[in-house]
Amino acid sequence: MDCLVGEYCWFDIYRKVPKDLTQPTYTGAIISVCCCLFILFLFLSELTGFIATEIVNELYVDDPDKDSGGKIEVNLNISLPNLHCELVGLDIQDEMGRHEVGHIDNSMKITLNNGEGCRFEGHFSINKVPGNFHVSTHSATAQPQNPDMTHVIHKLSFGDKLQVHNVHGAFNALEGADKLSSNPLASHDYILKIVPTVYEDMSGKQRYSYQYTVANKEYVAYSHTGRIIPAIWFRYDLSPITVKYTERRQPLYRFITSICAIIGGTFTVAGILDSCIFTASEAWKKIQLGKMQ
């Protein structure tokens, strides 16, 4: 605050030092330039962090998508290069009593290898209870003698597709699973643990998807009547734990606080450093002149 002539300013915490009582030095100039460059670097780093969004995740026990009617959407894309399309079918069953053989809704079969193989693409729903769906020849009119269940899984996903840069989850954990070198007569079991996942963007809109972990085994099954027809089983169970990803931006007050801390802290440290260097240089000059006893 400015004072009238003759007044004593008790409240001015920013008291001024007359310019004729200050002394510029080369060391001070170098420290000042380095100080400004350092502040600029830290400011740009903080500004980049403030503009960018961050993803925060949390875990809780709940069914997040209560409006789904107890259903989970499934997308399956699998190739069986040594099995005719007329033999390939999808069967679905679960602990609620569902047992569907030869599911055909929202599915497509594409012939491979001049009709020798088949690519099955299906979009269907399952109940939120333990169960399984499997690719097999069970729905075929006539069962083949030696069905070849070697395969490649291109896609197996649940719920909405999430394409978020900062979220790296196991939404398509079986992508690229290659069993072409397996025993043609072996059955394949994929045991899936499905984890509900919620993504909430900056606007508060939520999208529901599912990650999953997988373990697998292959075997040739027999019963008292002989060898059992092989199949590709996907046995699933749901985890009670939900993973939630929330997109958010750093609050403005935190950004301002950081900038003030950067500027104030840098100038304070630089001032201490400059003072120490100046004091040491003055002491050295006195020693050289013989004034220091």
Coordinates of C-alpha atoms in Angstrom, one line a residue:
M1 CA 0.0 0.0 0.0
D2 CA 1.2 3.5 -0.7
C3 CA 1.8 5.9 2.2
L4 CA 1.5 9.7 2.7
V5 CA 4.7 11.6 3.4
G6 CA 5.6 11.3 7.1
E7 CA 3.5 8.3 7.8
Y8 CA 4.9 5.0 9.0
C9 CA 3.4 2.1 7.1
W10 CA 2.7 -0.7 9.5
F11 CA 0.6 -2.8 7.2
D12 CA 2.8 -2.9 4.1
I13 CA 4.1 -6.5 3.9
Y14 CA 5.7 -5.8 0.5
R15 CA 8.1 -3.2 1.6
K16 CA 10.4 -1.8 -1.2
V17 CA 14.2 -1.5 -1.2
P18 CA 15.5 1.6 -3.0
K19 CA 17.3 0.7 -6.2
D20 CA 20.4 2.6 -5.2
L21 CA 20.8 0.1 -2.3
T22 CA 20.7 -3.0 -4.6
Q23 CA 23.6 -4.5 -6.5
P24 CA 23.2 -6.5 -9.7
T25 CA 25.6 -9.4 -10.3
Y26 CA 26.3 -11.8 -13.1
T27 CA 25.6 -14.7 -10.8
G28 CA 22.2 -13.3 -10.0
A29 CA 21.4 -12.8 -13.7
I30 CA 22.3 -16.4 -14.5
I31 CA 20.2 -17.7 -11.6
S32 CA 17.3 -15.5 -12.6
V33 CA 17.4 -16.8 -16.2
C34 CA 17.6 -20.4 -15.0
C35 CA 14.8 -19.7 -12.5
C36 CA 12.5 -18.4 -15.2
L37 CA 13.2 -21.3 -17.5
F38 CA 12.6 -23.8 -14.7
I39 CA 9.3 -22.1 -13.9
L40 CA 8.3 -22.2 -17.5
F41 CA 9.0 -25.9 -17.8
L42 CA 7.1 -26.7 -14.6
F43 CA 4.2 -24.5 -15.7
L44 CA 3.9 -26.2 -19.1
S45 CA 4.0 -29.6 -17.3
E46 CA 1.2 -28.6 -15.0
L47 CA -0.8 -27.1 -17.8
T48 CA -0.6 -30.3 -19.8
G49 CA -1.7 -32.3 -16.8
F50 CA -4.6 -29.9 -16.2
I51 CA -5.8 -30.0 -19.8
A52 CA -5.6 -33.8 -20.1
T53 CA -8.1 -36.1 -18.4
E54 CA -7.2 -38.9 -15.9
I55 CA -8.9 -42.2 -15.3
V56 CA -9.6 -43.2 -11.8
N57 CA -10.7 -46.7 -11.0
E58 CA -12.5 -48.2 -8.0
L59 CA -13.9 -51.5 -6.9
Y60 CA -17.3 -52.2 -5.3
V61 CA -19.8 -55.0 -4.9
D62 CA -22.9 -54.3 -7.0
D63 CA -24.7 -55.1 -10.3
P64 CA -24.2 -51.8 -12.2
D65 CA -26.4 -52.4 -15.2
K66 CA -29.7 -53.0 -13.5
D67 CA -31.7 -52.0 -16.6
S68 CA -30.3 -54.9 -18.6
G69 CA -33.1 -57.3 -17.6
G70 CA -30.5 -59.7 -16.1
K71 CA -28.9 -60.2 -19.6
I72 CA -25.4 -59.9 -20.9
E73 CA -24.8 -59.4 -24.6
V74 CA -22.1 -61.7 -26.1
N75 CA -20.1 -61.3 -29.3
L76 CA -18.4 -64.4 -30.6
N77 CA -16.3 -64.7 -33.8
I78 CA -14.5 -68.1 -34.3
S79 CA -13.1 -70.0 -37.2
L80 CA -13.1 -73.8 -37.6
P81 CA -11.0 -74.4 -40.8
N82 CA -11.7 -78.1 -40.9
L83 CA -15.4 -78.3 -40.1
H84 CA -18.3 -77.8 -42.6
C85 CA -20.7 -74.9 -41.9
E86 CA -23.7 -77.2 -41.9
L87 CA -22.2 -79.1 -39.0
V88 CA -21.4 -76.0 -36.9
G89 CA -23.9 -74.9 -34.2
L90 CA -24.1 -72.8 -31.0
D91 CA -25.7 -74.3 -27.9
I92 CA -26.6 -72.2 -24.8
Q93 CA -27.5 -73.5 -21.3
D94 CA -27.4 -72.1 -17.8
E95 CA -28.5 -72.7 -14.2
M96 CA -31.9 -71.0 -14.8
G97 CA -32.9 -73.9 -16.9
R98 CA -32.2 -72.5 -20.3
H99 CA -31.1 -75.2 -22.8
E100 CA -31.0 -74.0 -26.4
V101 CA -29.5 -76.2 -29.1
G102 CA -28.6 -74.7 -32.4
H103 CA -29.0 -71.0 -31.6
I104 CA -29.3 -69.2 -35.0
D105 CA -30.6 -65.6 -34.1
N106 CA -28.2 -62.8 -35.1
S107 CA -25.6 -65.4 -36.3
M108 CA -23.8 -65.9 -39.5
K109 CA -21.7 -68.7 -41.0
I110 CA -19.0 -68.0 -43.6
T111 CA -17.5 -70.8 -45.6
L112 CA -13.7 -71.2 -45.5
N113 CA -11.2 -73.2 -47.5
N114 CA -13.6 -73.9 -50.4
G115 CA -16.3 -75.1 -48.1
E116 CA -14.1 -77.3 -46.0
G117 CA -14.1 -74.9 -43.1
C118 CA -16.4 -72.4 -41.4
R119 CA -16.3 -69.0 -39.7
F120 CA -19.1 -68.5 -37.1
E121 CA -20.1 -65.0 -36.0
G122 CA -22.8 -64.7 -33.4
H123 CA -24.4 -62.0 -31.3
F124 CA -26.6 -63.3 -28.5
S125 CA -27.5 -62.8 -24.8
I126 CA -26.9 -64.9 -21.8
N127 CA -28.4 -64.7 -18.3
K128 CA -26.5 -63.3 -15.4
V129 CA -26.1 -66.8 -13.8
P130 CA -23.4 -69.4 -14.2
G131 CA -23.7 -71.4 -17.4
N132 CA -22.1 -72.1 -20.7
F133 CA -22.3 -71.8 -24.4
H134 CA -20.5 -74.0 -26.8
V135 CA -19.7 -74.5 -30.4
S136 CA -20.4 -78.1 -31.5
T137 CA -22.0 -80.4 -33.9
H138 CA -24.9 -81.2 -31.5
S139 CA -27.5 -79.4 -33.7
A140 CA -26.4 -81.1 -36.9
T141 CA -28.9 -83.4 -38.6
A142 CA -26.4 -86.2 -38.8
Q143 CA -23.4 -86.4 -36.5
P144 CA -20.0 -86.7 -38.2
Q145 CA -17.7 -89.6 -37.3
N146 CA -14.6 -87.5 -36.5
P147 CA -15.4 -83.8 -36.2
D148 CA -12.3 -81.6 -36.2
M149 CA -12.6 -78.9 -33.5
T150 CA -9.3 -77.1 -34.2
H151 CA -10.1 -73.4 -34.2
V152 CA -9.0 -69.8 -34.0
I153 CA -10.9 -67.3 -31.8
H154 CA -11.0 -63.9 -33.3
K155 CA -13.3 -62.3 -30.8
L156 CA -15.1 -63.0 -27.6
S157 CA -16.5 -60.0 -25.8
F158 CA -19.3 -59.1 -23.4
G159 CA -21.4 -56.0 -23.2
D160 CA -20.7 -52.6 -24.9
K161 CA -17.4 -52.1 -26.7
L162 CA -15.1 -49.7 -24.9
Q163 CA -12.5 -48.0 -26.9
V164 CA -10.8 -45.7 -24.4
H165 CA -7.2 -44.8 -24.7
N166 CA -6.3 -44.9 -21.0
V167 CA -8.3 -48.1 -20.1
H168 CA -6.4 -51.3 -20.8
G169 CA -8.5 -54.2 -19.7
A170 CA -9.1 -57.8 -20.6
F171 CA -12.2 -57.1 -22.7
N172 CA -11.3 -59.5 -25.4
A173 CA -8.8 -61.8 -23.6
L174 CA -9.3 -64.7 -26.0
E175 CA -8.5 -62.7 -29.1
G176 CA -6.1 -64.6 -31.3
A177 CA -6.3 -67.9 -29.3
D178 CA -5.0 -70.4 -31.8
K179 CA -5.7 -74.1 -31.4
L180 CA -5.0 -75.2 -35.0
S181 CA -2.2 -77.5 -33.8
S182 CA -4.3 -79.3 -31.2
N183 CA -5.7 -82.8 -31.3
P184 CA -8.6 -82.6 -33.9
L185 CA -10.7 -84.9 -31.7
A186 CA -10.1 -83.0 -28.5
S187 CA -12.7 -80.9 -26.7
H188 CA -11.7 -77.4 -25.5
D189 CA -12.8 -75.9 -22.2
Y190 CA -12.5 -72.2 -21.6
I191 CA -13.4 -71.3 -18.0
L192 CA -14.3 -67.6 -17.9
K193 CA -14.6 -65.3 -14.8
I194 CA -16.7 -62.3 -16.0
V195 CA -16.1 -59.0 -14.2
P196 CA -18.7 -56.2 -14.6
T197 CA -17.1 -53.0 -15.7
V198 CA -18.5 -49.4 -15.8
Y199 CA -16.9 -46.5 -17.6
E200 CA -18.1 -42.9 -16.8
D201 CA -17.0 -40.1 -19.0
M202 CA -16.7 -36.4 -18.2
S203 CA -20.4 -35.7 -18.9
G204 CA -21.5 -38.4 -16.4
K205 CA -22.6 -40.8 -19.1
Q206 CA -22.0 -44.4 -18.2
R207 CA -21.2 -47.4 -20.4
Y208 CA -21.4 -51.0 -19.3
S209 CA -19.0 -53.7 -20.4
Y210 CA -17.4 -56.8 -19.0
Q211 CA -13.8 -57.9 -18.7
Y212 CA -13.0 -61.6 -18.1
T213 CA -10.1 -63.8 -17.1
V214 CA -9.7 -67.2 -18.7
A215 CA -8.2 -70.6 -18.1
N216 CA -8.4 -73.4 -20.6
K217 CA -7.8 -77.1 -21.1
E218 CA -8.2 -79.6 -23.9
Y219 CA -9.0 -83.3 -23.6
V220 CA -10.5 -86.3 -25.4
A221 CA -13.6 -87.3 -23.4
Y222 CA -14.9 -90.9 -23.1
S223 CA -17.9 -92.4 -21.6
H224 CA -19.0 -96.1 -21.1
T225 CA -20.4 -95.9 -24.7
G226 CA -17.2 -94.7 -26.2
R227 CA -15.7 -91.4 -27.2
I228 CA -17.8 -88.3 -26.6
I229 CA -18.4 -85.9 -29.5
P230 CA -15.9 -83.0 -29.0
A231 CA -17.0 -79.4 -28.6
I232 CA -15.6 -75.9 -27.8
W233 CA -17.0 -75.0 -24.4
F234 CA -17.1 -71.5 -22.8
R235 CA -18.1 -72.0 -19.2
Y236 CA -18.7 -68.7 -17.4
D237 CA -19.4 -67.4 -13.9
L238 CA -19.9 -63.8 -12.8
S239 CA -17.7 -62.0 -10.3
P240 CA -19.6 -60.0 -7.6
I241 CA -16.9 -57.3 -7.8
T242 CA -17.5 -54.4 -10.2
V243 CA -14.7 -52.3 -11.7
K244 CA -15.5 -48.6 -12.3
Y245 CA -13.4 -46.3 -14.4
T246 CA -14.2 -42.6 -14.0
E247 CA -12.9 -39.9 -16.3
R248 CA -12.1 -36.6 -14.7
R249 CA -10.0 -33.5 -14.9
Q250 CA -7.9 -31.9 -12.3
P251 CA -9.8 -29.2 -10.4
L252 CA -9.0 -25.5 -11.2
Y253 CA -8.1 -24.7 -7.6
R254 CA -5.6 -27.4 -7.5
F255 CA -4.0 -26.2 -10.7
I256 CA -3.8 -22.6 -9.4
T257 CA -2.3 -23.9 -6.1
S258 CA 0.3 -25.8 -8.0
I259 CA 1.3 -22.8 -10.1
C260 CA 1.6 -20.6 -7.0
A261 CA 3.7 -23.2 -5.3
I262 CA 6.0 -23.5 -8.3
I263 CA 6.5 -19.8 -8.7
G264 CA 6.9 -19.0 -5.0
G265 CA 9.0 -22.0 -4.2
T266 CA 11.4 -21.5 -7.2
F267 CA 11.9 -17.8 -6.4
T268 CA 12.5 -18.6 -2.7
V269 CA 15.1 -21.3 -3.4
A270 CA 16.7 -19.2 -6.1
G271 CA 16.9 -16.2 -3.7
I272 CA 18.5 -18.4 -1.0
L273 CA 21.0 -19.8 -3.5
D274 CA 21.9 -16.3 -4.9
S275 CA 22.3 -14.9 -1.3
C276 CA 24.6 -17.8 -0.4
I277 CA 26.7 -17.3 -3.5
F278 CA 26.9 -13.5 -3.0
T279 CA 27.9 -13.8 0.7
A280 CA 30.6 -16.4 -0.2
S281 CA 32.0 -14.2 -3.0
E282 CA 32.1 -11.1 -0.7
A283 CA 33.9 -13.1 2.0
W284 CA 36.4 -14.4 -0.5
K285 CA 37.1 -10.8 -1.7
K286 CA 37.8 -9.7 1.8
I287 CA 40.1 -12.6 2.4
Q288 CA 42.1 -11.7 -0.8
L289 CA 42.3 -8.1 0.4
G290 CA 43.4 -9.2 3.9
K291 CA 40.4 -7.7 5.6
M292 CA 39.2 -11.0 7.0
Q293 CA 41.0 -11.9 10.3

